Amino acid sequence: MISTLLSPRYAIADFPKNFLWGAATAAHQVEGGNTQNDWYHWENSGGARDHSGLACDFWHRYSSDFDLARDLNMNAFRLSVEWSRIEPRPGEFDISVIETYRQILITARSKGLQTMVTLHHFTTPEWLASSGGWLSPAAIVRFKSFTDRVVLELGSEVDYWNTINEANVVALMGFVVGVSPPGLQDIKLGMRAYSNLIEAHAAAYRSIHAVFPNARVGIAHHMRVFEPARKNNIMDRTLARWVGNFWNKQFLEAIVTGEINLHIGPLFRVRKKVDGLKGSLDFLGINYYSRDKIRFKADEKVFFKIDTVPTGTPQNDLGWEIYPQGLVRVVNSVKKYGWPIYITENGAADRDDVVRPKFICDHLMALESSIESGADVRGYFHWSLSDNFEWSLGFAPRFGLYAMNYETQERTLRPSGQLYGEIARAGSARAVCGRSN
Ligand code: GAL
């Protein structure tokens, strides 16, 4: 395929010199053997298509997985530490687990991968979840004490931190839609959980900076493009704007102002000033996947529904629209804040690797054009290195640059993975993908 020798003309680097090229993962999705968090219990009670089980056995195979990342010319790796593994009972920390994480991080660095560590990626220890979880402010205190310990033990092996992965998704899926634990369906509770997660972010940010004043601490924020389903329908337009503000902006505004002010238009408001929240961000991590068309519907709880993507529109195996220009739009929308930007997730479920090569080219070329027009984007982490456990959908969706055979644990490079490696080596998508954006 495109692996023709890179000729000197490909030496034009369109991405900045120290750009981070990586893949993103999360503990519960890859490690295997996580039995002490709310997701494990959710799986056991039938909430997910599969049991996460051994997953990709990253817990034992991390070293060879880092080699696979290096084979694709990556220089960075995003992973999360599993809270329930490190702190299996409140206040009790498992030294041998911490030691394994230390080895994981040391190994990554020794192979030339900078480390980006997420402290909370969807899973919560069962002991906390069963006593109120994110609905209770106690979770903030608990998360802070977990972070204190991780920072102390592992901080010197970490290059970049993500406090919380997709607080908005945690709140939505767990407390409003009910497809993740705790499986509730109540917008007000979703708002409360979201607010507590934002507070927990601030607490963790302060905890890391107390020990490492120069630490680089961000969030991985799920951003989408929202548009009215019918361009001239005033209700669709209003709702698309309200939802966009709520989903994309309000966490960021809270960091700027120090005050949480969550609401969908005039509805479901939660407002709270939080000590330590103002200015609690060194970089913004963006997880970008797709665009949604919002359609007013009076009989829906939230007064809208999201259109399904019509046949003929580019989409992945899960029916998510492929919309690379959206990456430019979300990046442009946050330029004004002045934070350095990392794309902390971007990818497509695509078992047969039909759409992923073009997906990667188009998104990375879009990113190049953002950088050219002045956006301070410093890294890109593809979701994901290999296929893994995709939450309630189990092992069916295939997001990997490497295909997984879960029976043998064999990883096989997909053509799109090879392509990603070539782009990373060239430092230019345009050059490798062979056309300009
Ligand atoms: C994100 C999430 C990841 C992964 C990805 C693909 O929302 O952070 O854990 O599941 O979606 O769907």
Coordinates of C-alpha atoms and ligand atoms in Angstrom, one line a residue, residues 29 121-122 165-166 222 287 289 320 345 383 390-391 399, ligand 1:
Q29 CA -11.0 -1.7 28.3
H121 CA -11.7 6.7 32.8
F122 CA -15.4 5.7 33.4
N165 CA -12.1 11.3 31.0
E166 CA -15.4 12.7 29.5
H222 CA -15.7 14.8 24.7
N287 CA -12.0 13.5 22.3
Y289 CA -15.8 11.4 17.1
W320 CA -21.7 7.4 13.7
E345 CA -9.1 10.5 21.3
W383 CA -8.5 5.6 19.7
E390 CA -16.2 -1.1 24.2
W391 CA -18.3 -0.8 27.3
F399 CA -11.6 0.5 17.0
Ligands
GAL1 C1 -14.9 7.4 24.2 C2 -14.4 6.8 25.5 C3 -13.5 5.6 25.2 C4 -14.0 4.7 24.0 C5 -14.4 5.6 22.8 C6 -14.9 4.9 21.6 O1 -16.1 8.1 24.6 O2 -13.6 7.7 26.2 O3 -13.3 4.9 26.3 O4 -14.9 3.8 24.4 O5 -15.3 6.5 23.2 O6 -16.3 4.7 21.7

